[in-house]
Amino acid sequence: MRRSAARKSGQSNSIAPITSSAADLFRSASSKASSKEMERIDNLFYSYANISSGLIDPEGIENLCSDMEVDHTDVRILMLAWKMKAEKQGYFTLEEWRRGLKALRADTVNKLKKALPELEKEVKRPSNFVDFYAYSFRYCLTEEKQKSIDIESICQLLDLVLGSHFRAQVDYFIEYLKIQNDYKVINMDQWMGFYHFCTEISFSDLSNYDPELAWPLILDNFVEWMQEKRT
Amino acid sequence: MSLPTKRSATATTSSSSASATANFPPMKKAKSQAVSACSPLDPSCNKNGIHHFSSAATADNDVVFDPSSMTLDDDPKLQDRSPPAAANLSRKKATPPQPAKKLVIKLVKAKPTLPANFEEDTWAKLQSAIKAIFLKQPDSCDLEKLYQAVNDLCLHKMGSNLYQRIEKECESHIYAVLQSLVGQSPDLVVFLSLVERCWQDLCDQMLMIRGIALYLDRTYVKQTPNVRSLWDMGLQLFRKHLALSPEVEHKTVTGIYAESFERPFLDCTSEFYAAEGMKYMQHSDVPDYLKHVEIRLHEEHERCLLYLDASTRKPLIATAERQLLERHISAILDKGFMMLMDGHRIADLKRMYSLFLRVNALESLRQALSSYIRRTGQGIVMDDEKDKDMVSSLLEFKASLDTIWEESFSKNEAFCNTIKDAFEHLINLRQNRPAELIAKFLDEKLRAGNKGTSEEELEGTLDKVLVLFRFIQGKDVFEAFYKKDLAKRLLLGKSASIDAEKSMISKLKTECGSQFTNKLEGMFKDIELSKEINESFKQSSQARTKLPSGIEMSVHVLTTGYWPTYPPMDVRLPHELNVYQDIFKEFYLSKYSGRRLMWQNSLGHCVLKAEFPKGKKELAVSLFQTVVLMLFNDAQKLSFQDIKDATGIEDKELRRTLQSLACGKVRVLRKVNAIQMKETVEENTSTTERVFQDRQYQVDAAIVRIMKTRKVLSHTLLITELFQQLKFPIKPADLKKRIESLIDREYLERDKNNPQIYNYLA
């Protein structure tokens, strides 16, 4: 019954057949919390998920993006992942999907799309942004035990995450990262350091920067490079 | 100002010039007293000027000439003539005396006595004369008589009274004169001319008095000590009364002297020296200029003593100093200091020091010294190509500076500190290399083969090198190199003298503490212990029964922790050597259980007896060389690969070994193919790298240790603590690197609320 009800809600995409294990989960989980909304959310999930893995994979995400008319490299997808607390880049689990969409109160693609501006605002709130910023770094650690991200990817990530807020700092820092030879990867400590740098240090005069404080060394070098550039 | 000149005695004849000349009858030329003294004693002396000999002086013959009993010439011509002023009895007459009258010579029985009140009367004459002189009035008595009066008083031993009376009389007049100046003319210039007139008058008066009392001057004054000549007396009286009359003195000295004279004088002096200073600075070199300045200052000083008031001395000298020295301090230093230092010009530098001391310019000198030392020292230290001379150049340089400090700069303490600071700075300009070179220098000195250096000389050199060592900040680099070199010397038996080695160690111990030298001392112990072990080994049963014959072997047993680490190198030893090693190992482990022995093949050396076509020779070679050479016992030619396979020696090491055999001065092998060789610079760089590695570990350990104790610590405090604990120089950036590395390895973390604070992660 429920299955047919799910079908009736009229998804534009093809509806993938639900595997028996997923169905069991569904039935048991929703035996108590049986809102229609959750049903629709789940159905939405399955409309994008990969049959064999039971997860939404990169291809699924790309489909979702085109349905939402959002580029899959758009920062808002990252924000969505953050909202979902998704752990693995490029994949959404059912649980993560549920978490995210429930919080956004979206059970259709349209609603999801409409929820994005609100989501952006939410992320930009200072209390959330630090969390989002840290999350975005972790999200890119694809390998197990990986602790750092290569320079190339960092540059892209910086642009994505901080570009709109701190255009000048990001541009200069990216330029510096590409020139310097001391570091081939950036770790979490340096990543977070840069954010604090952007919020605390006056740019581009850098007058209140003190290398004797605990700023990561890479930022000391960056500031030195900036000052040399100026003269 | 010119000195007042004494008017000459002849001035009195030209009486028109002097207003002070008294009105006397023209003075006759003074003749010697014996001839023409007109003695008032002699009553027969008449006023017509006929002189008679006074018999009073020669009292023995009481002979009196009675002129009345003498007949004068009857010649009418002669009678008309008035008696000449200076009649001379020796003048011959035209006609012989008439025999009409008789010449009677009567002998006076009694000694002629002085008339009563002789002294008072005579003095009265003189007194009135002096008064007249001072008051510029005429006196009735003529000069001759006065002169005679003085004579008489002196002859009768009344000289001292006379002197005192004259003095008193002069004093009262001088006093009166000076008093008369009081209250005169407030205008200083006019006043000065009044004073001048008084002065001139006084001079003339004193001269005159002196002329009269010449006899007194020449006899009594000369004979009596502590009595001034009349002239000096006059001056002194004038001075005394001038001083007693403050107003006069004030107006003369302070008023006029200071303003009208002193100031323009100083200004002129200033201008003069300003110009001279400029000119000389341009034309002469610094040492000559300084000499010139010294001379000038001396001259000014003398000038003050000679004719200027003492109060002028200070401003005068100060003016000269200012113009000649102060203005040119930096020019002098820029132009000549370096040259003087380079040339070791002790005397010139000493002059410079004392002159600068006078104008408080020692600070500039000190700074010049500092920059000179840094610049020159930098040249010595930073010149790559002169590395092998660096240490001896630095020693020479320091010795030269010390001499200059002692002799030219009078051991000034501030200068001593400057030298020390500058040296510390320059020696650490180039990281690590000076430390390495000092270690090498010491190695050369301590090695055998240093003939001609006495023990004392060596000690002296060691002490001087130690002074340099003290300035180095990265002492652990020195330790690593010194240890390496010491190990070689000990193991290869190349020390010149164990005493010298031990002396050096104890010096280092005093300098750096026992922790520094513990390992070095351990090395010595090992060597001595090894000797004992070898002895007992030779005596042991194993040695006597099992050793292969034909070889002698001795073993150094090294305690791992003390000696530098040597990379283990494998090699396939000839059979006999292997046996020997095993037997020794057996012996050793029987004595000391629980230890592990590892053979260090890279350190072994052998003496091979070889037969060459030209005869038998002994070769002192390393173990590796030995192994290679032994292969040629069985083969004439071997390829590199063959050798490598047979010996099992690692590639790089093998190449080195072969090169030393085939390409050195003494060629044992002929190489057929050229082999590429690398320098053993690697050895040195790897030592340095090892030190750096070691430092990294030490930093990490220190950070962890500190954080473990404190648990939570701010960044700045952590850095401060680290600088206190770490004994080698390190940059804050390097410390940051280590901290970040430790964060990465999760030993610490940044505090979530405050990134300036670190938390220890247990």
mmCIF file of N, CA and C in Angstrom, chain B residues 179-265:
data_model
loop_
_atom_site.group_PDB
_atom_site.id
_atom_site.type_symbol
_atom_site.label_atom_id
_atom_site.label_comp_id
_atom_site.label_asym_id
_atom_site.label_seq_id
_atom_site.Cartn_x
_atom_site.Cartn_y
_atom_site.Cartn_z
ATOM 1 N N GLN B 179 95.411 103.443 45.762
ATOM 2 C CA GLN B 179 94.231 103.975 46.424
ATOM 3 C C GLN B 179 93.631 105.096 45.613
ATOM 4 N N SER B 180 94.524 105.847 45.003
ATOM 5 C CA SER B 180 94.032 106.993 44.239
ATOM 6 C C SER B 180 93.194 106.554 43.066
ATOM 7 N N LEU B 181 93.367 105.307 42.646
ATOM 8 C CA LEU B 181 92.581 104.816 41.518
ATOM 9 C C LEU B 181 91.162 104.462 41.931
ATOM 10 N N VAL B 182 91.015 104.208 43.223
ATOM 11 C CA VAL B 182 89.693 103.796 43.678
ATOM 12 C C VAL B 182 88.692 104.910 43.426
ATOM 13 N N GLY B 183 87.588 104.511 42.880
ATOM 14 C CA GLY B 183 86.556 105.510 42.667
ATOM 15 C C GLY B 183 86.750 106.306 41.404
ATOM 16 N N GLN B 184 87.769 106.010 40.677
ATOM 17 C CA GLN B 184 87.996 106.738 39.438
ATOM 18 C C GLN B 184 87.236 106.095 38.305
ATOM 19 N N SER B 185 86.651 106.889 37.514
ATOM 20 C CA SER B 185 86.101 106.491 36.226
ATOM 21 C C SER B 185 85.447 105.109 36.135
ATOM 22 N N PRO B 186 84.181 105.088 36.116
ATOM 23 C CA PRO B 186 83.485 103.820 35.927
ATOM 24 C C PRO B 186 83.682 103.226 34.529
ATOM 25 N N ASP B 187 84.006 104.067 33.611
ATOM 26 C CA ASP B 187 84.233 103.566 32.268
ATOM 27 C C ASP B 187 85.490 102.712 32.250
ATOM 28 N N LEU B 188 85.318 101.504 31.817
ATOM 29 C CA LEU B 188 86.409 100.539 31.960
ATOM 30 C C LEU B 188 87.600 100.889 31.084
ATOM 31 N N VAL B 189 87.324 101.411 29.943
ATOM 32 C CA VAL B 189 88.436 101.700 29.038
ATOM 33 C C VAL B 189 89.296 102.818 29.596
ATOM 34 N N VAL B 190 88.609 103.846 30.060
ATOM 35 C CA VAL B 190 89.344 104.968 30.644
ATOM 36 C C VAL B 190 90.110 104.493 31.860
ATOM 37 N N PHE B 191 89.446 103.708 32.623
ATOM 38 C CA PHE B 191 90.062 103.209 33.843
ATOM 39 C C PHE B 191 91.319 102.442 33.525
ATOM 40 N N LEU B 192 91.166 101.632 32.466
ATOM 41 C CA LEU B 192 92.310 100.816 32.091
ATOM 42 C C LEU B 192 93.497 101.705 31.741
ATOM 43 N N SER B 193 93.233 102.794 31.084
ATOM 44 C CA SER B 193 94.373 103.640 30.714
ATOM 45 C C SER B 193 94.976 104.313 31.937
ATOM 46 N N LEU B 194 94.165 104.596 32.923
ATOM 47 C CA LEU B 194 94.707 105.127 34.173
ATOM 48 C C LEU B 194 95.619 104.114 34.821
ATOM 49 N N VAL B 195 95.112 102.894 34.855
ATOM 50 C CA VAL B 195 95.912 101.830 35.466
ATOM 51 C C VAL B 195 97.210 101.680 34.721
ATOM 52 N N GLU B 196 97.107 101.777 33.419
ATOM 53 C CA GLU B 196 98.314 101.612 32.622
ATOM 54 C C GLU B 196 99.321 102.693 32.945
ATOM 55 N N ARG B 197 98.795 103.903 33.100
ATOM 56 C CA ARG B 197 99.717 104.998 33.394
ATOM 57 C C ARG B 197 100.406 104.770 34.737
ATOM 58 N N CYS B 198 99.637 104.340 35.709
ATOM 59 C CA CYS B 198 100.232 104.030 37.016
ATOM 60 C C CYS B 198 101.318 102.992 36.861
ATOM 61 N N TRP B 199 100.987 102.025 36.093
ATOM 62 C CA TRP B 199 101.937 100.932 35.884
ATOM 63 C C TRP B 199 103.228 101.448 35.252
ATOM 64 N N GLN B 200 103.105 102.222 34.229
ATOM 65 C CA GLN B 200 104.282 102.745 33.548
ATOM 66 C C GLN B 200 105.112 103.596 34.500
ATOM 67 N N ASP B 201 104.388 104.415 35.232
ATOM 68 C CA ASP B 201 105.079 105.254 36.208
ATOM 69 C C ASP B 201 105.861 104.419 37.185
ATOM 70 N N LEU B 202 105.192 103.393 37.688
ATOM 71 C CA LEU B 202 105.839 102.531 38.658
ATOM 72 C C LEU B 202 107.109 101.934 38.084
ATOM 73 N N CYS B 203 106.994 101.491 36.859
ATOM 74 C CA CYS B 203 108.166 100.867 36.249
ATOM 75 C C CYS B 203 109.338 101.834 36.231
ATOM 76 N N ASP B 204 109.049 103.019 35.773
ATOM 77 C CA ASP B 204 110.134 104.007 35.696
ATOM 78 C C ASP B 204 110.692 104.315 37.070
ATOM 79 N N GLN B 205 109.779 104.445 38.003
ATOM 80 C CA GLN B 205 110.223 104.784 39.356
ATOM 81 C C GLN B 205 111.105 103.705 39.939
ATOM 82 N N MET B 206 110.658 102.496 39.771
ATOM 83 C CA MET B 206 111.429 101.395 40.334
ATOM 84 C C MET B 206 112.786 101.315 39.681
ATOM 85 N N LEU B 207 112.812 101.580 38.392
ATOM 86 C CA LEU B 207 114.085 101.526 37.695
ATOM 87 C C LEU B 207 115.053 102.547 38.283
ATOM 88 N N MET B 208 114.491 103.674 38.501
ATOM 89 C CA MET B 208 115.339 104.732 39.024
ATOM 90 C C MET B 208 115.867 104.370 40.406
ATOM 91 N N ILE B 209 114.966 103.899 41.207
ATOM 92 C CA ILE B 209 115.371 103.528 42.560
ATOM 93 C C ILE B 209 116.407 102.421 42.490
ATOM 94 N N ARG B 210 116.152 101.574 41.600
ATOM 95 C CA ARG B 210 117.117 100.497 41.454
ATOM 96 C C ARG B 210 118.475 101.030 41.033
ATOM 97 N N GLY B 211 118.428 101.997 40.143
ATOM 98 C CA GLY B 211 119.679 102.589 39.705
ATOM 99 C C GLY B 211 120.452 103.185 40.869
ATOM 100 N N ILE B 212 119.704 103.843 41.706
ATOM 101 C CA ILE B 212 120.366 104.439 42.861
ATOM 102 C C ILE B 212 120.916 103.374 43.772
ATOM 103 N N ALA B 213 120.077 102.403 43.993
ATOM 104 C CA ALA B 213 120.482 101.396 44.980
ATOM 105 C C ALA B 213 121.131 100.203 44.338
ATOM 106 N N LEU B 214 121.772 100.446 43.276
ATOM 107 C CA LEU B 214 122.392 99.352 42.531
ATOM 108 C C LEU B 214 123.367 98.556 43.391
ATOM 109 N N TYR B 215 124.087 99.270 44.131
ATOM 110 C CA TYR B 215 125.060 98.590 44.979
ATOM 111 C C TYR B 215 124.367 97.620 45.929
ATOM 112 N N LEU B 216 123.265 98.097 46.444
ATOM 113 C CA LEU B 216 122.510 97.263 47.363
ATOM 114 C C LEU B 216 122.055 95.989 46.656
ATOM 115 N N ASP B 217 121.524 96.193 45.460
ATOM 116 C CA ASP B 217 121.037 95.076 44.675
ATOM 117 C C ASP B 217 122.128 94.050 44.440
ATOM 118 N N ARG B 218 123.297 94.608 44.174
ATOM 119 C CA ARG B 218 124.329 93.679 43.746
ATOM 120 C C ARG B 218 125.059 93.014 44.885
ATOM 121 N N THR B 219 124.938 93.605 46.027
ATOM 122 C CA THR B 219 125.673 92.984 47.128
ATOM 123 C C THR B 219 124.729 92.330 48.120
ATOM 124 N N TYR B 220 124.028 93.137 48.825
ATOM 125 C CA TYR B 220 123.188 92.609 49.898
ATOM 126 C C TYR B 220 122.148 91.632 49.363
ATOM 127 N N VAL B 221 121.457 92.070 48.318
ATOM 128 C CA VAL B 221 120.379 91.231 47.804
ATOM 129 C C VAL B 221 120.931 89.904 47.310
ATOM 130 N N LYS B 222 122.023 90.019 46.593
ATOM 131 C CA LYS B 222 122.585 88.785 46.043
ATOM 132 C C LYS B 222 123.050 87.847 47.139
ATOM 133 N N GLN B 223 123.607 88.466 48.150
ATOM 134 C CA GLN B 223 124.186 87.621 49.181
ATOM 135 C C GLN B 223 123.147 87.060 50.128
ATOM 136 N N THR B 224 122.052 87.714 50.214
ATOM 137 C CA THR B 224 121.061 87.262 51.180
ATOM 138 C C THR B 224 120.004 86.410 50.480
ATOM 139 N N PRO B 225 119.808 85.258 50.963
ATOM 140 C CA PRO B 225 118.779 84.445 50.324
ATOM 141 C C PRO B 225 117.391 84.963 50.673
ATOM 142 N N ASN B 226 116.432 84.614 49.866
ATOM 143 C CA ASN B 226 115.037 84.977 50.099
ATOM 144 C C ASN B 226 114.760 86.465 50.029
ATOM 145 N N VAL B 227 115.700 87.196 49.554
ATOM 146 C CA VAL B 227 115.425 88.617 49.400
ATOM 147 C C VAL B 227 115.317 88.897 47.917
ATOM 148 N N ARG B 228 114.240 89.565 47.569
ATOM 149 C CA ARG B 228 114.038 89.805 46.143
ATOM 150 C C ARG B 228 114.875 90.974 45.692
ATOM 151 N N SER B 229 115.142 90.950 44.441
ATOM 152 C CA SER B 229 115.791 92.125 43.880
ATOM 153 C C SER B 229 114.800 93.281 43.968
ATOM 154 N N LEU B 230 115.312 94.463 43.902
ATOM 155 C CA LEU B 230 114.471 95.634 44.098
ATOM 156 C C LEU B 230 113.348 95.686 43.074
ATOM 157 N N TRP B 231 113.704 95.346 41.887
ATOM 158 C CA TRP B 231 112.707 95.352 40.823
ATOM 159 C C TRP B 231 111.557 94.408 41.153
ATOM 160 N N ASP B 232 111.936 93.193 41.483
ATOM 161 C CA ASP B 232 110.909 92.216 41.822
ATOM 162 C C ASP B 232 110.105 92.667 43.030
ATOM 163 N N MET B 233 110.813 93.274 43.964
ATOM 164 C CA MET B 233 110.115 93.752 45.142
ATOM 165 C C MET B 233 109.032 94.732 44.737
ATOM 166 N N GLY B 234 109.411 95.643 43.850
ATOM 167 C CA GLY B 234 108.445 96.626 43.395
ATOM 168 C C GLY B 234 107.228 95.962 42.770
ATOM 169 N N LEU B 235 107.509 94.989 41.925
ATOM 170 C CA LEU B 235 106.393 94.309 41.267
ATOM 171 C C LEU B 235 105.499 93.627 42.272
ATOM 172 N N GLN B 236 106.151 93.010 43.213
ATOM 173 C CA GLN B 236 105.373 92.258 44.185
ATOM 174 C C GLN B 236 104.508 93.180 45.019
ATOM 175 N N LEU B 237 105.061 94.334 45.347
ATOM 176 C CA LEU B 237 104.279 95.280 46.133
ATOM 177 C C LEU B 237 103.069 95.742 45.343
ATOM 178 N N PHE B 238 103.300 95.988 44.079
ATOM 179 C CA PHE B 238 102.208 96.418 43.219
ATOM 180 C C PHE B 238 101.115 95.358 43.174
ATOM 181 N N ARG B 239 101.573 94.154 42.966
ATOM 182 C CA ARG B 239 100.599 93.067 42.879
ATOM 183 C C ARG B 239 99.821 92.943 44.182
ATOM 184 N N LYS B 240 100.574 93.030 45.271
ATOM 185 C CA LYS B 240 99.934 92.838 46.573
ATOM 186 C C LYS B 240 98.854 93.876 46.789
ATOM 187 N N HIS B 241 99.192 95.091 46.488
ATOM 188 C CA HIS B 241 98.226 96.140 46.767
ATOM 189 C C HIS B 241 97.110 96.167 45.758
ATOM 190 N N LEU B 242 97.389 95.672 44.593
ATOM 191 C CA LEU B 242 96.332 95.530 43.613
ATOM 192 C C LEU B 242 95.304 94.513 44.108
ATOM 193 N N ALA B 243 95.831 93.455 44.650
ATOM 194 C CA ALA B 243 94.926 92.430 45.161
ATOM 195 C C ALA B 243 94.146 92.944 46.364
ATOM 196 N N LEU B 244 94.830 93.816 47.140
ATOM 197 C CA LEU B 244 94.167 94.317 48.336
ATOM 198 C C LEU B 244 93.077 95.316 48.011
ATOM 199 N N SER B 245 93.156 95.841 46.848
ATOM 200 C CA SER B 245 92.153 96.834 46.488
ATOM 201 C C SER B 245 91.167 96.202 45.533
ATOM 202 N N PRO B 246 90.133 95.634 46.044
ATOM 203 C CA PRO B 246 89.257 94.813 45.225
ATOM 204 C C PRO B 246 88.612 95.561 44.075
ATOM 205 N N GLU B 247 88.284 96.786 44.326
ATOM 206 C CA GLU B 247 87.595 97.483 43.265
ATOM 207 C C GLU B 247 88.486 97.644 42.053
ATOM 208 N N VAL B 248 89.689 98.044 42.346
ATOM 209 C CA VAL B 248 90.623 98.231 41.236
ATOM 210 C C VAL B 248 90.864 96.921 40.518
ATOM 211 N N GLU B 249 91.082 95.958 41.352
ATOM 212 C CA GLU B 249 91.372 94.659 40.743
ATOM 213 C C GLU B 249 90.199 94.197 39.896
ATOM 214 N N HIS B 250 89.051 94.348 40.477
ATOM 215 C CA HIS B 250 87.847 93.900 39.783
ATOM 216 C C HIS B 250 87.713 94.607 38.453
ATOM 217 N N LYS B 251 87.856 95.911 38.498
ATOM 218 C CA LYS B 251 87.673 96.637 37.259
ATOM 219 C C LYS B 251 88.712 96.237 36.224
ATOM 220 N N THR B 252 89.907 96.046 36.713
ATOM 221 C CA THR B 252 90.964 95.727 35.752
ATOM 222 C C THR B 252 90.806 94.322 35.214
ATOM 223 N N VAL B 253 90.794 93.444 36.191
ATOM 224 C CA VAL B 253 90.847 92.049 35.751
ATOM 225 C C VAL B 253 89.518 91.583 35.196
ATOM 226 N N THR B 254 88.561 91.548 36.098
ATOM 227 C CA THR B 254 87.310 90.937 35.676
ATOM 228 C C THR B 254 86.651 91.735 34.587
ATOM 229 N N GLY B 255 86.496 93.013 34.884
ATOM 230 C CA GLY B 255 85.767 93.820 33.925
ATOM 231 C C GLY B 255 86.442 93.820 32.577
ATOM 232 N N ILE B 256 87.596 94.393 32.593
ATOM 233 C CA ILE B 256 88.223 94.581 31.293
ATOM 234 C C ILE B 256 88.729 93.274 30.728
ATOM 235 N N TYR B 257 89.399 92.580 31.580
ATOM 236 C CA TYR B 257 90.030 91.362 31.097
ATOM 237 C C TYR B 257 89.006 90.418 30.494
ATOM 238 N N ALA B 258 87.985 90.209 31.276
ATOM 239 C CA ALA B 258 87.031 89.201 30.809
ATOM 240 C C ALA B 258 86.315 89.651 29.563
ATOM 241 N N GLU B 259 85.801 90.875 29.610
ATOM 242 C CA GLU B 259 84.968 91.259 28.489
ATOM 243 C C GLU B 259 85.761 91.794 27.317
ATOM 244 N N SER B 260 86.592 92.762 27.622
ATOM 245 C CA SER B 260 87.246 93.392 26.482
ATOM 246 C C SER B 260 88.367 92.561 25.916
ATOM 247 N N PHE B 261 88.950 91.790 26.772
ATOM 248 C CA PHE B 261 90.074 91.033 26.237
ATOM 249 C C PHE B 261 89.733 89.572 25.998
ATOM 250 N N GLU B 262 89.308 88.972 27.076
ATOM 251 C CA GLU B 262 89.207 87.515 27.002
ATOM 252 C C GLU B 262 88.252 87.053 25.911
ATOM 253 N N ARG B 263 87.090 87.708 25.881
ATOM 254 C CA ARG B 263 86.102 87.213 24.933
ATOM 255 C C ARG B 263 86.573 87.337 23.488
ATOM 256 N N PRO B 264 86.984 88.520 23.082
ATOM 257 C CA PRO B 264 87.453 88.567 21.694
ATOM 258 C C PRO B 264 88.646 87.647 21.471
ATOM 259 N N PHE B 265 89.468 87.527 22.482
ATOM 260 C CA PHE B 265 90.604 86.628 22.341
ATOM 261 C C PHE B 265 90.152 85.205 22.057
#
